[in-house]
Amino acid sequence: MKPEIRSVAETGSTNDDLMALAREGAGEGLWLRADVQTTGRGRQGRDWTSPKGNLYTSTLVRLKDGDPPPASLAMVAAIALFDTALSYLPYGRFVLKWPNDLMLDGAKVSGILLEREGDAVVVGMGLNLASHPTGLDRPVTSLAAHGGHIPPDIFIADLAPQFARVLDHWRSNPLSATIAQWQGRAHAQGTPLTVHDGGGDPVAGVFDGLNEDGALRLRLEDGEVRVIHAGDVFLV
């Protein structure tokens, strides 16, 4: 299905708008991009600063019988973002960081937010093209800071068909094939990580890949492998 891209000058949240359109029966392949979001948000309800010049977009996936777990659509979005960004900044040192971040030279450059209602999954993506926030608890950057000056309407024209290709691969193959694609774009196994799962003190270990459902494998100092299904991951 050929993607349909709609653009608006301003909205509260492209995810909220697409969720409303999904309830009205909108089909898969619909994209919405906003120049500015006034109530954008990231994972765990965090605010997502949305100045003009960056990419704020959401797309709609309709789940089908036999599809892999819906949460793994975050990997589909991450792979599509990685490959599209790399085509514009081929010398950029991009890596994927679990669960859903695109990193550039060790700093976060994008985020992904999945929301579901019935058989509809809205995949929201934010990418710092022109600017990035400062004063956060983690390094953040933009493509422009590395010499990549790409208007959001140009970037999404390449992202939408790239997402469709990765989505078709996700549907047509075992989930292990998408996990392998993701891991091929991630930081190397053995990379030191700290995981904050919200349940206590941070846990330190090294990246030991993903398990069969896409959860993070964290190898601790004593050799134990802990499987992480949710949490914030920091590269050490």
PDB file of C-alpha atoms in Angstrom, residues 12 30 50 59 61 65 84 97 124 133-134 142 159 164 168-169 179 181 184 192 201 205 215 228-229 232:
ATOM      1  CA  GLY A  12      -1.424  19.139  19.763  1.00  0.00           C
ATOM      2  CA  LEU A  30      -1.701   6.956   6.651  1.00  0.00           C
ATOM      3  CA  SER A  50       8.543  20.426  19.413  1.00  0.00           C
ATOM      4  CA  THR A  59       1.712   6.531  11.081  1.00  0.00           C
ATOM      5  CA  VAL A  61      -0.615   0.158  11.333  1.00  0.00           C
ATOM      6  CA  ASP A  65      -3.775 -12.279  12.123  1.00  0.00           C
ATOM      7  CA  THR A  84      16.649   6.963   6.250  1.00  0.00           C
ATOM      8  CA  LYS A  97      19.758   1.815  21.608  1.00  0.00           C
ATOM      9  CA  GLY A 124       4.826   8.157  16.623  1.00  0.00           C
ATOM     10  CA  PRO A 133      16.919  20.614  23.558  1.00  0.00           C
ATOM     11  CA  THR A 134      19.613  21.333  26.137  1.00  0.00           C
ATOM     12  CA  SER A 142      20.389  16.885  15.980  1.00  0.00           C
ATOM     13  CA  LEU A 159      10.914   7.631   5.617  1.00  0.00           C
ATOM     14  CA  ALA A 164       6.578   0.267   4.537  1.00  0.00           C
ATOM     15  CA  ASP A 168       6.502  -5.862   5.053  1.00  0.00           C
ATOM     16  CA  HIS A 169       9.682  -7.678   6.145  1.00  0.00           C
ATOM     17  CA  ILE A 179      15.530  -8.619  15.673  1.00  0.00           C
ATOM     18  CA  GLN A 181      18.104  -6.315  11.508  1.00  0.00           C
ATOM     19  CA  GLY A 184      22.905  -5.195  13.154  1.00  0.00           C
ATOM     20  CA  PRO A 192      28.498  -1.167  29.110  1.00  0.00           C
ATOM     21  CA  ASP A 201      18.627   1.296  42.105  1.00  0.00           C
ATOM     22  CA  GLY A 205      25.969  -4.606  33.098  1.00  0.00           C
ATOM     23  CA  ALA A 215      13.625  -7.870  25.323  1.00  0.00           C
ATOM     24  CA  ILE A 228      14.736  -6.413  30.781  1.00  0.00           C
ATOM     25  CA  HIS A 229      11.256  -5.832  29.345  1.00  0.00           C
ATOM     26  CA  ASP A 232      15.506   3.464  30.525  1.00  0.00           C
TER      27      ASP A 232
END
